[in-house]
Amino acid sequence: MAKPLVTKKKADAISNGAFLVGLGILLYTHDWWPGILLVLWIAVLLRQYLTGRVYDTIISTIILLGLFLVSFIKINWSVIIPILFVIGGTYLIFREYFYADEIIEEQILDERSDRANEHKED
Protein backbone atom coordinates (compact mmCIF):
# COMPACT_ATOMS: atom_id res chain seq x y z
CA MET A 1 0.00 0.00 0.00
CA ALA A 2 1.31 3.43 -0.89
CA LYS A 3 1.71 6.11 1.73
CA PRO A 4 -1.40 8.28 2.15
CA LEU A 5 -1.07 11.80 0.74
CA VAL A 6 -3.39 13.33 3.35
CA THR A 7 -5.22 12.19 6.47
CA LYS A 8 -8.37 10.13 6.06
CA LYS A 9 -10.43 13.03 7.39
CA LYS A 10 -9.06 15.41 4.73
CA ALA A 11 -9.47 12.80 2.00
CA ASP A 12 -13.11 12.31 3.03
CA ALA A 13 -13.73 16.06 3.05
CA ILE A 14 -12.18 16.56 -0.40
CA SER A 15 -14.05 13.57 -1.81
CA ASN A 16 -17.38 14.66 -0.35
CA GLY A 17 -16.85 18.19 -1.64
CA ALA A 18 -16.15 16.90 -5.14
CA PHE A 19 -19.27 14.72 -4.92
CA LEU A 20 -21.44 17.71 -3.98
CA VAL A 21 -19.97 19.81 -6.80
CA GLY A 22 -20.70 16.97 -9.21
CA LEU A 23 -24.28 16.65 -7.95
CA GLY A 24 -24.71 20.40 -8.41
CA ILE A 25 -23.57 20.12 -12.01
CA LEU A 26 -25.95 17.21 -12.59
CA LEU A 27 -28.84 19.19 -11.12
CA TYR A 28 -28.05 22.07 -13.44
CA THR A 29 -27.64 19.96 -16.60
CA HIS A 30 -30.40 17.39 -15.86
CA ASP A 31 -28.07 14.73 -17.28
CA TRP A 32 -28.42 12.12 -14.53
CA TRP A 33 -27.53 9.04 -16.50
CA PRO A 34 -24.65 8.34 -17.04
CA GLY A 35 -23.45 11.54 -15.35
CA ILE A 36 -23.95 10.04 -11.89
CA LEU A 37 -21.35 7.40 -12.77
CA LEU A 38 -18.78 10.11 -13.41
CA VAL A 39 -19.63 11.89 -10.17
CA LEU A 40 -19.29 8.63 -8.21
CA TRP A 41 -16.04 7.84 -10.01
CA ILE A 42 -14.51 11.20 -9.14
CA ALA A 43 -15.51 10.92 -5.47
CA VAL A 44 -14.24 7.35 -5.14
CA LEU A 45 -11.08 8.11 -7.11
CA LEU A 46 -10.17 11.07 -4.92
CA ARG A 47 -10.80 9.22 -1.65
CA GLN A 48 -8.84 6.13 -2.65
CA TYR A 49 -5.95 7.99 -4.26
CA LEU A 50 -5.52 10.44 -1.39
CA THR A 51 -5.52 7.63 1.18
CA GLY A 52 -2.85 5.72 -0.76
CA ARG A 53 -5.01 2.90 -2.10
CA VAL A 54 -3.53 2.83 -5.61
CA TYR A 55 -4.72 -0.63 -6.62
CA ASP A 56 -8.27 0.07 -5.47
CA THR A 57 -8.13 3.34 -7.41
CA ILE A 58 -7.23 1.49 -10.60
CA ILE A 59 -9.97 -1.13 -10.13
CA SER A 60 -12.61 1.51 -9.34
CA THR A 61 -11.56 3.51 -12.40
CA ILE A 62 -11.84 0.49 -14.66
CA ILE A 63 -15.27 -0.45 -13.32
CA LEU A 64 -16.93 2.98 -13.14
CA LEU A 65 -15.48 4.37 -16.36
CA GLY A 66 -16.26 1.05 -18.02
CA LEU A 67 -19.90 1.34 -16.94
CA PHE A 68 -19.95 4.94 -18.17
CA LEU A 69 -18.64 3.92 -21.59
CA VAL A 70 -20.95 0.91 -21.80
CA SER A 71 -23.95 3.19 -21.35
CA PHE A 72 -22.94 5.07 -24.50
CA ILE A 73 -22.09 1.99 -26.58
CA LYS A 74 -25.38 0.22 -25.75
CA ILE A 75 -23.88 -3.19 -25.07
CA ASN A 76 -26.20 -5.96 -23.92
CA TRP A 77 -26.27 -5.88 -20.10
CA SER A 78 -26.84 -9.62 -19.89
CA VAL A 79 -23.24 -9.98 -21.09
CA ILE A 80 -21.61 -7.13 -19.17
CA ILE A 81 -23.02 -7.76 -15.68
CA PRO A 82 -21.68 -11.33 -15.34
CA ILE A 83 -18.28 -10.19 -16.62
CA LEU A 84 -18.17 -7.38 -14.06
CA PHE A 85 -19.09 -9.75 -11.23
CA VAL A 86 -16.37 -12.20 -12.30
CA ILE A 87 -13.78 -9.41 -12.49
CA GLY A 88 -14.83 -7.99 -9.12
CA GLY A 89 -14.81 -11.38 -7.41
CA THR A 90 -11.44 -12.29 -8.90
CA TYR A 91 -10.02 -8.99 -7.69
CA LEU A 92 -11.29 -9.57 -4.14
CA ILE A 93 -9.82 -13.07 -4.05
CA PHE A 94 -6.41 -12.01 -5.36
CA ARG A 95 -6.29 -8.95 -3.10
CA GLU A 96 -6.95 -11.12 -0.05
CA TYR A 97 -4.49 -13.78 -1.20
CA PHE A 98 -1.61 -11.41 -1.98
CA TYR A 99 -2.09 -8.78 0.72
CA ALA A 100 -3.34 -10.87 3.64
CA ASP A 101 0.25 -11.49 4.79
CA GLU A 102 0.97 -7.75 4.94
CA ILE A 103 -2.14 -7.17 7.04
CA ILE A 104 -1.23 -10.01 9.42
CA GLU A 105 2.32 -8.66 9.77
CA GLU A 106 0.96 -5.19 10.58
CA GLN A 107 -1.37 -6.67 13.20
CA ILE A 108 1.49 -8.61 14.80
CA LEU A 109 3.67 -5.48 14.91
CA ASP A 110 0.81 -3.48 16.43
CA GLU A 111 0.26 -6.14 19.10
CA ARG A 112 3.98 -6.18 19.92
CA SER A 113 4.12 -2.41 20.24
CA ASP A 114 1.00 -2.46 22.45
CA ARG A 115 2.60 -5.08 24.70
CA ALA A 116 5.83 -3.08 24.85
CA ASN A 117 3.88 0.02 25.84
CA GLU A 118 2.04 -1.93 28.56
CA HIS A 119 5.35 -3.15 30.01
CA LYS A 120 6.74 0.40 30.01
CA GLU A 121 3.72 1.64 31.95
CA ASP A 122 4.21 -1.02 34.65
XYZ file of N, CA and C in Angstrom:
366
model
N 0.850 -1.172 0.000
C 0.000 0.000 0.000
C 0.895 1.233 0.000
N 0.557 2.185 -0.822
C 1.305 3.429 -0.894
C 1.000 4.289 0.327
N 1.895 5.221 0.592
C 1.714 6.111 1.731
C 0.590 7.101 1.430
N -0.314 7.309 2.371
C -1.401 8.280 2.154
C -0.850 9.688 1.929
N -1.485 10.425 1.029
C -1.068 11.797 0.743
C -1.593 12.775 1.784
N -2.776 12.492 2.318
C -3.389 13.332 3.347
C -4.034 12.412 4.378
N -4.519 12.993 5.465
C -5.215 12.189 6.466
C -6.552 11.706 5.900
N -7.093 10.670 6.523
C -8.370 10.132 6.061
C -9.468 11.185 6.166
N -9.419 11.987 7.203
C -10.431 13.030 7.392
C -10.389 14.044 6.246
N -9.183 14.464 5.846
C -9.059 15.407 4.733
C -9.480 14.763 3.417
N -9.094 13.502 3.224
C -9.475 12.800 1.999
C -10.992 12.690 1.899
N -11.648 12.384 3.020
C -13.112 12.308 3.029
C -13.736 13.662 2.713
N -13.184 14.728 3.289
C -13.734 16.063 3.049
C -13.579 16.469 1.586
N -12.413 16.212 1.006
C -12.182 16.556 -0.399
C -13.097 15.737 -1.300
N -13.200 14.450 -1.009
C -14.048 13.569 -1.808
C -15.514 13.973 -1.719
N -15.986 14.248 -0.516
C -17.383 14.662 -0.346
C -17.654 16.000 -1.021
N -16.693 16.910 -0.956
C -16.847 18.193 -1.640
C -16.951 18.022 -3.144
N -16.097 17.163 -3.700
C -16.153 16.903 -5.140
C -17.481 16.254 -5.524
N -17.980 15.364 -4.660
C -19.267 14.721 -4.923
C -20.393 15.751 -4.964
N -20.393 16.677 -4.011
C -21.439 17.706 -3.983
C -21.348 18.639 -5.189
N -20.135 18.989 -5.595
C -19.968 19.809 -6.802
C -20.516 19.062 -8.014
N -20.195 17.774 -8.107
C -20.703 16.968 -9.212
C -22.218 16.876 -9.215
N -22.813 16.691 -8.033
C -24.278 16.655 -7.953
C -24.886 17.988 -8.373
N -24.236 19.078 -7.992
C -24.715 20.396 -8.411
C -24.702 20.548 -9.920
N -23.650 20.066 -10.544
C -23.572 20.123 -12.010
C -24.658 19.262 -12.631
N -24.890 18.081 -12.061
C -25.948 17.210 -12.588
C -27.323 17.845 -12.430
N -27.562 18.506 -11.311
C -28.843 19.192 -11.118
C -29.036 20.296 -12.155
N -27.970 20.972 -12.474
C -28.053 22.067 -13.439
C -28.272 21.547 -14.862
N -27.569 20.469 -15.223
C -27.639 19.961 -16.599
C -28.774 18.967 -16.821
N -29.346 18.417 -15.763
C -30.401 17.389 -15.858
C -29.926 16.156 -16.632
N -28.646 15.871 -16.570
C -28.075 14.727 -17.283
C -27.667 13.662 -16.261
N -28.683 13.040 -15.634
C -28.418 12.122 -14.532
C -27.731 10.841 -14.966
N -28.152 10.288 -16.059
C -27.532 9.043 -16.505
C -26.828 9.293 -17.803
N -25.609 8.998 -17.920
C -24.646 8.339 -17.045
C -23.805 9.302 -16.215
N -24.222 10.559 -16.100
C -23.447 11.538 -15.345
C -23.178 11.141 -13.908
N -24.139 10.457 -13.278
C -23.953 10.039 -11.886
C -22.771 9.077 -11.751
N -22.510 8.296 -12.803
C -21.353 7.399 -12.771
C -20.050 8.190 -12.712
N -19.981 9.278 -13.453
C -18.776 10.108 -13.414
C -18.607 10.782 -12.058
N -19.703 11.244 -11.483
C -19.635 11.887 -10.168
C -19.167 10.874 -9.118
N -19.723 9.673 -9.144
C -19.289 8.628 -8.212
C -17.825 8.274 -8.427
N -17.422 8.181 -9.694
C -16.041 7.838 -10.010
C -15.079 8.883 -9.448
N -15.388 10.143 -9.631
C -14.505 11.204 -9.141
C -14.402 11.159 -7.614
N -15.528 10.971 -6.939
C -15.512 10.924 -5.474
C -14.711 9.722 -4.968
N -14.950 8.561 -5.552
C -14.236 7.350 -5.135
C -12.756 7.462 -5.480
N -12.461 7.959 -6.676
C -11.078 8.111 -7.115
C -10.299 9.012 -6.159
N -10.859 10.146 -5.818
C -10.173 11.067 -4.916
C -9.921 10.435 -3.548
N -10.946 9.808 -2.985
C -10.798 9.222 -1.650
C -9.736 8.123 -1.655
N -9.786 7.238 -2.628
C -8.839 6.129 -2.649
C -7.422 6.595 -2.963
N -7.285 7.510 -3.901
C -5.952 7.994 -4.264
C -5.310 8.760 -3.104
N -6.070 9.626 -2.474
C -5.516 10.440 -1.391
C -5.177 9.624 -0.148
N -5.846 8.489 0.038
C -5.525 7.626 1.178
C -4.486 6.561 0.828
N -3.935 6.618 -0.382
C -2.851 5.724 -0.762
C -3.275 4.358 -1.250
N -4.507 4.195 -1.630
C -5.011 2.899 -2.097
C -4.960 2.867 -3.627
N -3.754 2.716 -4.169
C -3.532 2.834 -5.607
C -4.233 1.715 -6.373
N -4.112 0.486 -5.912
C -4.723 -0.635 -6.624
C -6.248 -0.519 -6.640
N -6.821 -0.124 -5.520
C -8.269 0.069 -5.470
C -8.692 1.206 -6.393
N -7.846 2.231 -6.506
C -8.131 3.340 -7.414
C -8.201 2.854 -8.851
N -7.263 2.011 -9.230
C -7.232 1.487 -10.600
C -8.463 0.631 -10.873
N -8.803 -0.250 -9.949
C -9.965 -1.125 -10.135
C -11.250 -0.306 -10.209
N -11.407 0.661 -9.323
C -12.607 1.506 -9.344
C -12.708 2.285 -10.647
N -11.572 2.769 -11.134
C -11.562 3.506 -12.397
C -11.998 2.611 -13.544
N -11.471 1.415 -13.585
C -11.843 0.491 -14.660
C -13.338 0.191 -14.614
N -13.863 -0.079 -13.432
C -15.274 -0.452 -13.316
C -16.195 0.723 -13.624
N -15.988 1.861 -12.974
C -16.926 2.980 -13.145
C -16.811 3.641 -14.516
N -15.596 3.815 -15.014
C -15.480 4.373 -16.365
C -15.953 3.365 -17.408
N -15.736 2.085 -17.116
C -16.257 1.055 -18.015
C -17.773 1.094 -18.091
N -18.432 1.220 -16.947
C -19.896 1.336 -16.944
C -20.357 2.595 -17.670
N -19.620 3.691 -17.486
C -19.952 4.941 -18.167
C -19.871 4.758 -19.684
N -18.801 4.135 -20.153
C -18.639 3.923 -21.594
C -19.659 2.934 -22.143
N -19.964 1.905 -21.366
C -20.947 0.910 -21.804
C -22.312 1.555 -22.004
N -22.641 2.543 -21.200
C -23.945 3.190 -21.348
C -24.045 3.954 -22.662
N -22.925 4.392 -23.205
C -22.940 5.066 -24.502
C -22.921 4.084 -25.664
N -22.248 2.953 -25.492
C -22.089 1.987 -26.581
C -23.331 1.121 -26.745
N -24.151 1.020 -25.736
C -25.384 0.222 -25.754
C -25.091 -1.275 -25.909
N -24.193 -1.764 -25.077
C -23.882 -3.189 -25.067
C -24.949 -3.913 -24.251
N -25.209 -5.144 -24.594
C -26.202 -5.964 -23.915
C -25.777 -6.194 -22.457
N -26.598 -5.755 -21.510
C -26.274 -5.877 -20.096
C -26.206 -7.326 -19.634
N -26.889 -8.218 -20.302
C -26.838 -9.619 -19.886
C -25.449 -10.216 -20.116
N -24.624 -9.547 -20.889
C -23.244 -9.985 -21.093
C -22.310 -9.250 -20.130
N -22.517 -7.962 -19.954
C -21.607 -7.134 -19.170
C -21.680 -7.428 -17.669
N -22.872 -7.560 -17.127
C -23.018 -7.756 -15.679
C -22.281 -9.002 -15.185
N -22.443 -10.172 -15.812
C -21.676 -11.333 -15.339
C -20.164 -11.123 -15.433
N -19.716 -10.450 -16.479
C -18.282 -10.189 -16.623
C -17.793 -9.302 -15.481
N -18.560 -8.271 -15.147
C -18.165 -7.378 -14.057
C -18.130 -8.103 -12.713
N -19.099 -8.984 -12.476
C -19.094 -9.750 -11.233
C -17.880 -10.677 -11.160
N -17.538 -11.312 -12.273
C -16.374 -12.198 -12.296
C -15.096 -11.396 -12.047
N -14.961 -10.252 -12.691
C -13.777 -9.411 -12.492
C -13.700 -8.932 -11.042
N -14.822 -8.467 -10.500
C -14.832 -7.992 -9.117
C -14.502 -9.092 -8.126
N -15.093 -10.261 -8.305
C -14.814 -11.378 -7.412
C -13.372 -11.845 -7.496
N -12.843 -11.901 -8.714
C -11.445 -12.286 -8.899
C -10.520 -11.291 -8.214
N -10.832 -10.024 -8.346
C -10.022 -8.991 -7.689
C -10.031 -9.169 -6.175
N -11.199 -9.400 -5.592
C -11.286 -9.569 -4.141
C -10.483 -10.778 -3.668
N -10.562 -11.863 -4.421
C -9.823 -13.073 -4.051
C -8.324 -12.826 -4.116
N -7.842 -12.254 -5.221
C -6.413 -12.008 -5.362
C -5.909 -10.978 -4.358
N -6.710 -9.960 -4.079
C -6.293 -8.953 -3.101
C -6.111 -9.602 -1.733
N -7.046 -10.453 -1.347
C -6.950 -11.119 -0.050
C -5.772 -12.088 -0.031
N -5.562 -12.790 -1.131
C -4.491 -13.775 -1.202
C -3.118 -13.108 -1.141
N -2.926 -12.028 -1.891
C -1.608 -11.410 -1.976
C -1.314 -10.432 -0.848
N -2.331 -9.800 -0.284
C -2.088 -8.776 0.717
C -2.465 -9.201 2.127
N -2.960 -10.395 2.304
C -3.337 -10.866 3.636
C -2.113 -10.959 4.538
N -0.964 -11.374 3.991
C 0.251 -11.489 4.793
C 0.691 -10.132 5.331
N 0.584 -9.086 4.498
C 0.967 -7.748 4.945
C 0.075 -7.287 6.097
N -1.204 -7.573 5.993
C -2.140 -7.171 7.044
C -1.837 -7.915 8.336
N -1.553 -9.209 8.233
C -1.233 -10.006 9.417
C 0.053 -9.499 10.062
N 1.063 -9.180 9.230
C 2.317 -8.656 9.774
C 2.089 -7.331 10.497
N 1.261 -6.466 9.940
C 0.959 -5.191 10.583
C 0.253 -5.415 11.921
N -0.671 -6.382 11.960
C -1.375 -6.670 13.201
C -0.417 -7.205 14.260
N 0.515 -8.060 13.856
C 1.494 -8.606 14.800
C 2.373 -7.489 15.346
N 2.834 -6.601 14.461
C 3.668 -5.484 14.908
C 2.900 -4.562 15.849
N 1.630 -4.320 15.547
C 0.812 -3.485 16.427
C 0.654 -4.121 17.804
N 0.405 -5.445 17.828
C 0.260 -6.139 19.103
C 1.555 -6.081 19.905
N 2.693 -6.244 19.227
C 3.984 -6.184 19.921
C 4.228 -4.795 20.503
N 3.907 -3.764 19.729
C 4.122 -2.405 20.244
C 3.171 -2.112 21.402
N 1.942 -2.639 21.340
C 1.004 -2.464 22.452
C 1.525 -3.150 23.712
N 2.053 -4.360 23.552
C 2.603 -5.083 24.699
C 3.812 -4.349 25.270
N 4.648 -3.817 24.394
C 5.830 -3.077 24.854
C 5.411 -1.828 25.616
N 4.375 -1.169 25.151
C 3.877 0.020 25.844
C 3.280 -0.337 27.196
N 2.615 -1.490 27.287
C 2.044 -1.932 28.557
C 3.148 -2.214 29.572
N 4.244 -2.841 29.105
C 5.352 -3.149 30.010
C 6.051 -1.881 30.470
N 6.117 -0.868 29.631
C 6.744 0.401 30.011
C 5.921 1.123 31.071
N 4.597 0.986 30.993
C 3.718 1.644 31.951
C 3.804 0.998 33.327
N 4.135 -0.310 33.365
C 4.210 -1.025 34.653
C 5.441 -0.633 35.363
